[in-house]
Coordinates of C-alpha atoms and ligand atoms in Angstrom, one line a residue:
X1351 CA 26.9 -19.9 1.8
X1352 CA 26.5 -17.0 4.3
X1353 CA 24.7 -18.2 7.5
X1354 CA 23.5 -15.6 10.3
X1355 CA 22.1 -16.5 13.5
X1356 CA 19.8 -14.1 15.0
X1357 CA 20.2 -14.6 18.8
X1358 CA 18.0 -13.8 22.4
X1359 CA 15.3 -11.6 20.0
X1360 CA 11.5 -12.1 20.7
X1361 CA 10.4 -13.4 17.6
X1362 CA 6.6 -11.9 17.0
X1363 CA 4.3 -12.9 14.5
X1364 CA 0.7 -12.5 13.4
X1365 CA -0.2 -15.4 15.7
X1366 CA 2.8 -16.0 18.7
X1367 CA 5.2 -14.2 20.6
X1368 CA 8.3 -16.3 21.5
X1369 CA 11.8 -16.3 22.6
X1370 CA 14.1 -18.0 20.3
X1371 CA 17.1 -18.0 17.9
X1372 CA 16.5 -17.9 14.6
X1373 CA 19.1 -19.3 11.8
X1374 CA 19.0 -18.2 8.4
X1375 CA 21.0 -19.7 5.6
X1376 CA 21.0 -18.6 1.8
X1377 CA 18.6 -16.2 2.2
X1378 CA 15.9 -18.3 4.2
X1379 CA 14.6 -19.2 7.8
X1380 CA 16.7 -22.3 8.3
X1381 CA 16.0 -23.4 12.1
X1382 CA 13.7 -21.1 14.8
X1383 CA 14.7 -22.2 18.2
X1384 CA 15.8 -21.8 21.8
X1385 CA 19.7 -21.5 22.2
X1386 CA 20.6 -22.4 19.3
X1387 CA 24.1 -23.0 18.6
X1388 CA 24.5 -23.9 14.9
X1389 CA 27.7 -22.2 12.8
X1390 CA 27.4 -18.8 11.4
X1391 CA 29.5 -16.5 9.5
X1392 CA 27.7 -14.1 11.8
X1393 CA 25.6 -13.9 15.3
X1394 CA 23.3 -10.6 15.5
X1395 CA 22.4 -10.1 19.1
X1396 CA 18.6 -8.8 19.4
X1397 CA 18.4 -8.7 23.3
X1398 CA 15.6 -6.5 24.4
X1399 CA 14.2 -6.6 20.6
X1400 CA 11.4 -7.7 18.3
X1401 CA 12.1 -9.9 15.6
X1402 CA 9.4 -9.3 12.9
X1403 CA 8.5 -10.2 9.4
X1404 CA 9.5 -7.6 7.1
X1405 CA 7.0 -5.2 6.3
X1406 CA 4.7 -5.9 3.3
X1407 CA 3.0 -2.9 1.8
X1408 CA 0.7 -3.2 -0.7
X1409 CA 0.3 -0.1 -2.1
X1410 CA 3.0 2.5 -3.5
X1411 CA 3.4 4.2 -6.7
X1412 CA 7.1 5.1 -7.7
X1413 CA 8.3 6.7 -10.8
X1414 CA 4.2 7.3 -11.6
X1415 CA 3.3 10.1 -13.8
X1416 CA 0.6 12.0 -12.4
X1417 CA -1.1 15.8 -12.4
X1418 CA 1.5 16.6 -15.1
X1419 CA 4.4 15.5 -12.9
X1420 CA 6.3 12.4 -12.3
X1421 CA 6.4 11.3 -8.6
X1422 CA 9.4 12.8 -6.6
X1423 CA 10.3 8.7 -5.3
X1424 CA 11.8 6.0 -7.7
X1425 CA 12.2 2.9 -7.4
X1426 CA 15.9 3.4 -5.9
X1427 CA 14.9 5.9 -3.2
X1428 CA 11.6 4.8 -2.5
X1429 CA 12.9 1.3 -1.5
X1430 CA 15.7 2.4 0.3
X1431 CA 12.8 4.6 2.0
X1432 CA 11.0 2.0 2.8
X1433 CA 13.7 -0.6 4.3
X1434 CA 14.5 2.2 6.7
X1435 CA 11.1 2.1 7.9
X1436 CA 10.9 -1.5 8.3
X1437 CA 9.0 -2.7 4.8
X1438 CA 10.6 -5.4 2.7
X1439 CA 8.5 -6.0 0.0
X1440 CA 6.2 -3.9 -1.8
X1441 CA 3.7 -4.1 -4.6
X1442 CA 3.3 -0.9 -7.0
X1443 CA 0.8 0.0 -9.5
X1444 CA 1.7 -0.4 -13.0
X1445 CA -0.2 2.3 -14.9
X1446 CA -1.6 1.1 -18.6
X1447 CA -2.4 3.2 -21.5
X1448 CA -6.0 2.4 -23.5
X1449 CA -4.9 1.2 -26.7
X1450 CA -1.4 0.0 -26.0
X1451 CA -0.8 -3.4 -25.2
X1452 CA -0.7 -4.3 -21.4
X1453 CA 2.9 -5.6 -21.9
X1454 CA 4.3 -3.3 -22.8
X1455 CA 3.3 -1.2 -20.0
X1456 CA 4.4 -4.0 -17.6
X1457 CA 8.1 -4.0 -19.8
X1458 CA 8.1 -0.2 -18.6
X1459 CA 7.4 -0.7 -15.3
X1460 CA 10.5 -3.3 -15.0
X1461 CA 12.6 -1.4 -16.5
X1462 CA 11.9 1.7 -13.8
X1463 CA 12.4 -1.1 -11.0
X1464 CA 15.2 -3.2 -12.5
X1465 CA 18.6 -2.8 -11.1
X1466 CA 16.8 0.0 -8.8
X1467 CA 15.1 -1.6 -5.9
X1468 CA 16.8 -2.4 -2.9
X1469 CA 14.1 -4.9 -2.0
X1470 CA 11.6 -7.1 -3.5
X1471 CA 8.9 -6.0 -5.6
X1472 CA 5.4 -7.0 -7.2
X1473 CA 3.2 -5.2 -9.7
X1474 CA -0.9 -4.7 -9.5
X1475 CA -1.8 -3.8 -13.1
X1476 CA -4.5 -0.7 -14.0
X1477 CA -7.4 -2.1 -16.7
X1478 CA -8.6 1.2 -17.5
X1479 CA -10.6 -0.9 -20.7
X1480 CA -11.5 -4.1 -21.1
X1481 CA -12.0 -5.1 -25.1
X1482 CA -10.5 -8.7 -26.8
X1483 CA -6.7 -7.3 -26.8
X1484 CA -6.9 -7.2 -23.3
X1485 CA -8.7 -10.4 -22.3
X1486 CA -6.7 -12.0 -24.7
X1487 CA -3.4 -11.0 -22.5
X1488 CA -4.8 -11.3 -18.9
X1489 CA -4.4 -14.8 -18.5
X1490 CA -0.5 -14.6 -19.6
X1491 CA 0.0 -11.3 -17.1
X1492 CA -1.6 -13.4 -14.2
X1493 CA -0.2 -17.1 -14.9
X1494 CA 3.3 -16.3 -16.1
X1495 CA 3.9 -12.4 -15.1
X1496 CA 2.5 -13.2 -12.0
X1497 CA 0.4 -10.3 -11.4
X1498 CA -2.6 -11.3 -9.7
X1499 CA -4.0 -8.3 -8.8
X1500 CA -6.0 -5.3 -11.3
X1501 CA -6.5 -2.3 -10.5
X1502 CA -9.5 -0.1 -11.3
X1503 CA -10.1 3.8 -10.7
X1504 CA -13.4 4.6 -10.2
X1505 CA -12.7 8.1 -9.7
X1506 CA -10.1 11.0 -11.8
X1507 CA -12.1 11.7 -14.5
X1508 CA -10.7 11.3 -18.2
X1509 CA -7.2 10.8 -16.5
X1510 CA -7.4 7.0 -15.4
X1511 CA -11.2 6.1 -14.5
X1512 CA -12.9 3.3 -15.7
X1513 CA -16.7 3.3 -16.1
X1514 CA -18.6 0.2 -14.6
X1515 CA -19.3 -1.5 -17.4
X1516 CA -15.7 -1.7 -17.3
X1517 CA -15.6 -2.7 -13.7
X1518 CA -17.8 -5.4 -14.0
X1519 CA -15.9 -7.0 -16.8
X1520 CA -12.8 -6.8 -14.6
X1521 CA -14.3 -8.2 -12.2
X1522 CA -15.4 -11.2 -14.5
X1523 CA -12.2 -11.3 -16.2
X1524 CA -10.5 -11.8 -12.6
X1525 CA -12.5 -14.5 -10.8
X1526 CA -11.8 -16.9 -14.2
X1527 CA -7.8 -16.4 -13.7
X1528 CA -7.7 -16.2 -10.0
X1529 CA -6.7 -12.3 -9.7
X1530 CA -8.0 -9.9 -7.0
X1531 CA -9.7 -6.9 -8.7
X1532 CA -8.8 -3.7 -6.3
X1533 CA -10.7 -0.4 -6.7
X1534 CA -9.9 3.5 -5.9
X1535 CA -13.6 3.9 -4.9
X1536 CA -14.8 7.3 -5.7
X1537 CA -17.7 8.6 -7.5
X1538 CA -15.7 10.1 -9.9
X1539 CA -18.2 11.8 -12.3
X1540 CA -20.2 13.9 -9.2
X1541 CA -16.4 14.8 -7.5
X1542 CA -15.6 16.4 -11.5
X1543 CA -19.3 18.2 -11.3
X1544 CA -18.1 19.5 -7.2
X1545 CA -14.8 20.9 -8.7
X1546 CA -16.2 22.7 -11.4
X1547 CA -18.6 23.9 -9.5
X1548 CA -16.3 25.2 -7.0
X1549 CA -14.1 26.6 -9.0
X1550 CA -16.2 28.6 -10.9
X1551 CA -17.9 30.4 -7.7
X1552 CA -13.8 30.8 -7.1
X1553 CA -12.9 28.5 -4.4
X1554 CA -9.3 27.8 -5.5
X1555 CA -7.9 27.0 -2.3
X1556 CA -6.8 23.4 -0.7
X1557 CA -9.3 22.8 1.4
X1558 CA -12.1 22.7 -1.7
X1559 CA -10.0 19.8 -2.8
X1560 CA -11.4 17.5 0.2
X1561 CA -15.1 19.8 0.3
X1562 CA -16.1 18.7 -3.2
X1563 CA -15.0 15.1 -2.8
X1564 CA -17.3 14.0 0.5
X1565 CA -17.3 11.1 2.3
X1566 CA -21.0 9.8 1.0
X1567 CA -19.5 9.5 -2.5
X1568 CA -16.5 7.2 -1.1
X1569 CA -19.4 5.0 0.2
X1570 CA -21.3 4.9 -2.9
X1571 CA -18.6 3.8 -4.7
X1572 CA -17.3 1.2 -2.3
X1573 CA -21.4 0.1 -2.1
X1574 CA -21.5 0.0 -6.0
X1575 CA -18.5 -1.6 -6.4
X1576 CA -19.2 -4.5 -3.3
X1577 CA -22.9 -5.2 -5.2
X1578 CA -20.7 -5.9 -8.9
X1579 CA -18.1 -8.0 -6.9
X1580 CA -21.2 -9.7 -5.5
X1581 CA -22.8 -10.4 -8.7
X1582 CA -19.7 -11.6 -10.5
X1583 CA -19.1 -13.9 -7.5
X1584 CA -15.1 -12.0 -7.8
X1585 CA -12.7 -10.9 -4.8
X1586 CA -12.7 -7.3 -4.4
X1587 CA -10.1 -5.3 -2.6
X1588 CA -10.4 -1.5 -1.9
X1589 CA -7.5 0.4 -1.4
X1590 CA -7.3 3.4 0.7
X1591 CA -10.3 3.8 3.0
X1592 CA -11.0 6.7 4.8
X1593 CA -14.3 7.0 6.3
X1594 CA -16.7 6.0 8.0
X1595 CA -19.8 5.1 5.0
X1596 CA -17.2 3.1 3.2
X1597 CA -16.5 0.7 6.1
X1598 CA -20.0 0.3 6.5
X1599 CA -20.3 -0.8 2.7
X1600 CA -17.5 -3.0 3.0
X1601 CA -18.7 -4.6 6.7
X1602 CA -22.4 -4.8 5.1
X1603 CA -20.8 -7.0 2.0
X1604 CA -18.9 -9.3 4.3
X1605 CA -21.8 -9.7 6.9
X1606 CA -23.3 -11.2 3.8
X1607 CA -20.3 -13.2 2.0
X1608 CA -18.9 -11.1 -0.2
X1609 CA -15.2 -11.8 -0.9
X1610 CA -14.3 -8.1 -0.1
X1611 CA -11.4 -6.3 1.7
X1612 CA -10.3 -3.2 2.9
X1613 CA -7.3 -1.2 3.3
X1614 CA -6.5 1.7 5.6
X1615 CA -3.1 4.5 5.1
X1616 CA -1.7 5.6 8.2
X1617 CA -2.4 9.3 7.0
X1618 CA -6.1 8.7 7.3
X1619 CA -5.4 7.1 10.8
X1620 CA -3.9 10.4 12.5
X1621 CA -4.1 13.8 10.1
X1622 CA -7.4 14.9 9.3
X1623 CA -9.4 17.2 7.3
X1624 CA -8.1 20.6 8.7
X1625 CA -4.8 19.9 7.9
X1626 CA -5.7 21.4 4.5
X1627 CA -6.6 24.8 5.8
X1628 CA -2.6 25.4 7.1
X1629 CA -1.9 28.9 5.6
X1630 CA 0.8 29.9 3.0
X1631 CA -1.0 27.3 0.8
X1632 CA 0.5 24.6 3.0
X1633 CA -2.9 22.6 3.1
X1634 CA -1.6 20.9 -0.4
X1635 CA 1.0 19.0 1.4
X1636 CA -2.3 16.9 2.5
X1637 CA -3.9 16.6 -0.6
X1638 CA -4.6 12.9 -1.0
X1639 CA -7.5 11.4 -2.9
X1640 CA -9.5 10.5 -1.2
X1641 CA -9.1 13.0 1.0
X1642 CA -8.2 13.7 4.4
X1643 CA -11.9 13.4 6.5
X1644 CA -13.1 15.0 9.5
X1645 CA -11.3 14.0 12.6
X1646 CA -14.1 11.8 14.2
X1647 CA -13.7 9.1 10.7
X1648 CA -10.0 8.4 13.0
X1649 CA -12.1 6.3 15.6
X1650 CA -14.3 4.6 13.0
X1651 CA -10.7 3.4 11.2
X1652 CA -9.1 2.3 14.1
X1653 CA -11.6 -0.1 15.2
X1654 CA -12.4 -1.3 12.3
X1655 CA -8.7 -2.7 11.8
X1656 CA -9.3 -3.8 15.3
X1657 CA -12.3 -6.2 14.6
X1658 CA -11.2 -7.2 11.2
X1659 CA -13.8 -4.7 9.2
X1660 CA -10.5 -3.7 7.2
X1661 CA -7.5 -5.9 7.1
X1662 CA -4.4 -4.2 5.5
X1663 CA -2.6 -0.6 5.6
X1664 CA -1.3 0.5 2.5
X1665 CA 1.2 4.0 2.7
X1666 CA -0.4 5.1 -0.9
X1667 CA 3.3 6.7 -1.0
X1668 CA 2.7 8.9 -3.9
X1669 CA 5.2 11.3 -2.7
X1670 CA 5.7 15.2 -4.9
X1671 CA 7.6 17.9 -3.4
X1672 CA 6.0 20.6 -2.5
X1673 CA 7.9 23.3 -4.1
X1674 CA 8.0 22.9 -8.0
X1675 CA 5.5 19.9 -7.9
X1676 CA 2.2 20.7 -5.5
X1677 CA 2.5 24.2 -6.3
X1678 CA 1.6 23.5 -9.9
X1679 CA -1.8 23.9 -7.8
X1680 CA -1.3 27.9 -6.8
X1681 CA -4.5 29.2 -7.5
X1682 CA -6.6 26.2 -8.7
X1683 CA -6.7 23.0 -6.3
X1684 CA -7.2 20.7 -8.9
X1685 CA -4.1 20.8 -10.5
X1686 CA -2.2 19.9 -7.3
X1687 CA -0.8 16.7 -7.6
X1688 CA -2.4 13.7 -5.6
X1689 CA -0.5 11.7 -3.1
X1690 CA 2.0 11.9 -0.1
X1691 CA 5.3 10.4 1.0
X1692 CA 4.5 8.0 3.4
X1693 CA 6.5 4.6 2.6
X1694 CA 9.1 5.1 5.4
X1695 CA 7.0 5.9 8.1
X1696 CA 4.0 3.3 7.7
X1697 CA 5.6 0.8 10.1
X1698 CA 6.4 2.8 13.3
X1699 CA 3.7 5.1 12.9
X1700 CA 1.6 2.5 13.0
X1701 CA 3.1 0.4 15.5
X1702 CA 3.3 3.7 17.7
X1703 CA 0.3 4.8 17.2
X1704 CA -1.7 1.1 17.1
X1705 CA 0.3 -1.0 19.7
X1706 CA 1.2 1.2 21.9
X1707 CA -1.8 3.0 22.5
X1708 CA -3.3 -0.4 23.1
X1709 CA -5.8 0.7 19.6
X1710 CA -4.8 -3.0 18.3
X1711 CA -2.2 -5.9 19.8
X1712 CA 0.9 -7.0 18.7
X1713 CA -0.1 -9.7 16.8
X1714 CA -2.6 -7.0 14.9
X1715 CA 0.0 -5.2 14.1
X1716 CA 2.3 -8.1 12.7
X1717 CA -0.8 -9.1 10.3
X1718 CA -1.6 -6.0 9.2
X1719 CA 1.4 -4.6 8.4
X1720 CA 3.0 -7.7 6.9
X1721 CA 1.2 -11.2 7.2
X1722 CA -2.4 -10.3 6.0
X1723 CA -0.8 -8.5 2.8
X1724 CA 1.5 -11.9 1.6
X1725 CA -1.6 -13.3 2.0
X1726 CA -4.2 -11.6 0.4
X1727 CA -1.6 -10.8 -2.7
X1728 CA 0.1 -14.2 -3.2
X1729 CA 3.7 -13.9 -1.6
X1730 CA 2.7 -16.3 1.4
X1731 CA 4.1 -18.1 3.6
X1732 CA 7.3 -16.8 1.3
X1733 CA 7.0 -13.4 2.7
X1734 CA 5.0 -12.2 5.8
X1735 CA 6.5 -14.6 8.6
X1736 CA 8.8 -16.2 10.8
X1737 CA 8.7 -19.5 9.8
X1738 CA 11.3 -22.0 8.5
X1739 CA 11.8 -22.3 4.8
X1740 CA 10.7 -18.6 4.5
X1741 CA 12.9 -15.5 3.1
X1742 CA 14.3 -14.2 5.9
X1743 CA 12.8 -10.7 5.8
X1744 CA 13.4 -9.5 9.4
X1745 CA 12.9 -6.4 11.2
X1746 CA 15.3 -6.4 14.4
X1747 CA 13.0 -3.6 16.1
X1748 CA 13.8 -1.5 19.2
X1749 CA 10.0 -1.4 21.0
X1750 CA 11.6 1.3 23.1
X1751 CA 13.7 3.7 20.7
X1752 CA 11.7 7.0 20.1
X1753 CA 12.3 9.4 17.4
X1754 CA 10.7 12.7 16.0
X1755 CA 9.5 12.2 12.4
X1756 CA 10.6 15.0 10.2
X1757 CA 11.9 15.4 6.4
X1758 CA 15.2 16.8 8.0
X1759 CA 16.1 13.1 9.1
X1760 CA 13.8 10.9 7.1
X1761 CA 15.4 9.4 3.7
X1762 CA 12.6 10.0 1.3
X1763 CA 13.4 12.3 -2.1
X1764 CA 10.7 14.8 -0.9
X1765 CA 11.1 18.2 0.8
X1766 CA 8.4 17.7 3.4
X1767 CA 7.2 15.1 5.6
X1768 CA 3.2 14.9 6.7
X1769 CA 4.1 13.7 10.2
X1770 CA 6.5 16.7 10.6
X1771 CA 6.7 16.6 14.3
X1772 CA 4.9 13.3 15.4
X1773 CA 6.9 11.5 18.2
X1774 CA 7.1 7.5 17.7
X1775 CA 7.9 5.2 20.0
X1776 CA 9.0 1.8 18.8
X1777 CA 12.0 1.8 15.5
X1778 CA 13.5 -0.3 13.2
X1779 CA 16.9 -0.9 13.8
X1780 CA 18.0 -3.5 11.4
X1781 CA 16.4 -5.1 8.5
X1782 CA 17.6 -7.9 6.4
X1783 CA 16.2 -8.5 3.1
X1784 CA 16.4 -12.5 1.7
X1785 CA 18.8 -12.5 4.8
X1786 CA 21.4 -9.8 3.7
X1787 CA 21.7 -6.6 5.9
X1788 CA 19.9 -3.7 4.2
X1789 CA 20.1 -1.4 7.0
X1790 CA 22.3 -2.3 9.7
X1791 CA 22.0 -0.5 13.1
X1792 CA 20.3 2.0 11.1
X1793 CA 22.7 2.4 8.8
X1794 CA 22.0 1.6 5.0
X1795 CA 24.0 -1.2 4.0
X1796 CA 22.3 -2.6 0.9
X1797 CA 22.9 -2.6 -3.0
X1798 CA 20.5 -0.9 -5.8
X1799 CA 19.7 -3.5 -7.5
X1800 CA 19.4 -6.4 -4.9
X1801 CA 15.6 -6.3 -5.1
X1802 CA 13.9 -8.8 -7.2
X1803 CA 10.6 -9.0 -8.8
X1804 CA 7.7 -11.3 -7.1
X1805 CA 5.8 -13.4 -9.4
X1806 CA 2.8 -13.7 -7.1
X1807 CA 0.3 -16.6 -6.7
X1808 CA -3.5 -16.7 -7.7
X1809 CA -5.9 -17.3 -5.6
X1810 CA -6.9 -20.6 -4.3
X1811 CA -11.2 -20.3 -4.4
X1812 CA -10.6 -19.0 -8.1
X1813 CA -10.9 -22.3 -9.5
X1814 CA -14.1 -23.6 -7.3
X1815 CA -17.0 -21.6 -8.7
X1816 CA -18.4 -22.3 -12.0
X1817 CA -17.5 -19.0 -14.0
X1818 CA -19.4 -16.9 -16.7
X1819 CA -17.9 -17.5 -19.8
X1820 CA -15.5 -15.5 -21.2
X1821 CA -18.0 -15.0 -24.4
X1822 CA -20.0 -13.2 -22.1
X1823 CA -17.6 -11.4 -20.9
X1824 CA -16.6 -10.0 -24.1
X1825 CA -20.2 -8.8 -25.0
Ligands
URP2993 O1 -3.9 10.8 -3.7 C1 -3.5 9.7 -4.0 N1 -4.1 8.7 -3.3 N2 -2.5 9.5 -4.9 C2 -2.1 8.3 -5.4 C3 -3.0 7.8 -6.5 C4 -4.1 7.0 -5.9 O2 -5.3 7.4 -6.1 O3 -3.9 6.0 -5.2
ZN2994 ZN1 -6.3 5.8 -5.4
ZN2995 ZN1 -2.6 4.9 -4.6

């Protein structure tokens, strides 16, 4: 039995800041206290440091086929990634197939994570269809597989969108078991119409990839998707928000009840729409969906992490190089593959960025980043605190360390980095996973393969409300 004693940190979660030890044995939060003085095989001194939960983030896609590429991060680099930064759990999206069985597609996605991840792992699962094959396996995937969480894409047209009808089911389907229905809310039917359109009258470059997808069609979606969560009485989460009309959708549902949540990326937080137009054809380094908005949507995010408008930041790390995988784009902006590589720098970018320009506290920080995500996704109190009889996942963080993001120093399988340049203040020294070093004084120190997958909880209020039958769901 391996026993570590983290001494004289300042141990920091979502809701205190304290001095104190904290003694971990077999993998778990033993005894938090003042000098403590309890046997270990090994005393880590964290003077001058932050002792965090490990970073949770709830939204990644590794090994993901997508615009006619595979994604440049698997599950063995992208966790590695992401332990550097500071995150020790995350939960990908498992991409389905319409026709094929759901469980199969979950087999695939184990076998791209088994023996790979260097930390622990969940799965959200896409419904892109909803017929009697696929009620008749949900309850199985959420109860035993323990993937509470479904995933529907309201926008990428005859790739992976779902219509409402479809939606609505979901939604249905998902309050009855306890799961958390989370949307990509676009309008994805007018954004096909604005890219043909623009293409056509030849605008091929970057930039037409955020023009034809606006901001008023994010906020539809989120609205039309907040009103369906509303009527099927169902938890809604949205991932990704950028702008300003969608956090006025989602603020609007909660003012009146509505189980719904939102999540941030740090890209939408501090890049902005004119990143796009860098010359050389550049811009498709920032091609995200949705896309990157007009500086002043920045503001809007920030506060409304600060009052509690959106709860959770996601890095959508969706990472393609840019030579050999965006430029499958040259000449036609559609075809550039969506997503950025943003996994290892979600933590201190935010923390530099949030805490220290005094845009959110501490204890913000600690929920957002971590707390708010093992509980909104069934991993808590297990992961996302400080506490006794949790893993120890524990970030040993230097507030004070600076360093100059950039893909020449940052461990992601991708040939650029979208913060090229930004200065952070604030890193992650050492990070123990279940309480084993994976990076030590910023060194990498763990195993491929120590990861393990998280069979994640349902949700409590599932099982209050009187549901609509499943008969009617099926119709
Ligand atoms: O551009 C993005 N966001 N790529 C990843 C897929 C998605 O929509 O989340
Ligand atoms: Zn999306
Ligand atoms: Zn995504």
């Amino acid at each position: 039995m391996t026993a570590r004693l983290i001494k004289n940190g300042t141990v920091v979660t979502a809701a205190d800041t304290y001095a104190a030890d904290v003694l971990i044995k077999e993998g778990i939060i033993a005894k938090i206290g003042l000098d403590l003085t309890d046997e270990a095989d090994e005393i880590i001194d964290a003077s001058g440091k932050y002792v965090f939960p490990g970073g949770i983030d709830p939204h990644t896609h590794l090994e993901m086929p997508f615009g006619g590429t595979v994604t440049a991060d698997d599950f063995a680099t992208g966790t590695r990634a992401a332990a550097f930064g500071g995150t020790t759990t995350i939960v990908d999206f498992c991409l389905t197939t319409k026709g094929k069985p759901l469980s199969e597609s979950i087999k695939t996605w184990h076998n791209k994570a088994n023996g790979k991840a260097v930390i622990d792992y969940g799965f959200h699962l896409m419904i892109g269809e909803i017929n009697d094959e696929v009620l008749a396996e949900l309850p199985a995937i959420v109860k035993e597989e323990g993937i509470t969480s479904l995933k529907v894409f309201m926008a990428y047209k005859n790739v992976f969108q779902a219509d409402d009808g479809t939606l609505f089911r979901t939604l249905l389907a998902a309050k009855e078991l306890g799961a958390m229905v989370m949307v990509h809310a676009e309008n994805g039917d007018v954004i096909d119409f604005l890219i043909q359109k623009a293409l056509a009258e030849g605008n091929t470059d970057p930039i037409y990839h955020a023009l034809t997808r606006p901001s008023i069609i994010e906020g539809e979606a989120t609205g039309r998707a907040a009103k369906l969560a509303e009527l099927a009485g169902a938890r809604l989460y949205v991932v990704h928000v950028t702008c300003a009309e969608a956090v006025q959708q989602i603020a609007e549902a909660r003012n009146k009840g509505v189980d719904i949540w939102g999540e941030t990326c740090p890209q939408y937080l501090v890049l902005d729409q004119s990143y796009l137009e860098k010359p050389d054809f550049e811009g498709a380094k920032y091609v995200w969906s949705p896309p990157l908005r007009e500086a002043f949507h920045q503001e809007v995010l920030w506060n409304a992490l600060k009052s509690g408008q959106l709860q959770t930041l996601g890095s959508d790390h969706c990472s393609f190089n840019f030579d050999g995988q965006k430029d499958l784009g040259l000449g036609d902006f559609s075809k550039i593959p969506n997503g950025g590589p943003v996994i290892e720098d979600r933590f201190s970018l935010f923390y530099s960025e949030g805490v220290n320009k005094g845009r959110i506290t501490l204890h913000q920080f600690v929920d957002i980043v971590s707390t708010r995500n093992a509980k909104l996704f069934g991993l808590f109190p297990r992961k996302g605190t400080i506490a006794v009889g949790s893993d120890a996942d524990i970030v040993i963080f230097d507030p004070l360390a600076g360093r100059t993001l950039s893909a020449k120093t940052h461990h992601m399988n991708v040939d650029y980095n979208p913060f090229e340049g930004m200065q952070v203040t604030g890193e992650p020294i050492s990070v123990l996973s279940r309480g084993e070093f994976v990076i030590q004084d910023r060194q990498f120190v763990g195993a491929m393969g120590a990861g393990r997958y998280l069979k994640r909880a349902p949700y409590a209020a599932a099982h209050a409300a009187a549901s609509v039958s499943k008969e009617e769901i099926k119709r």
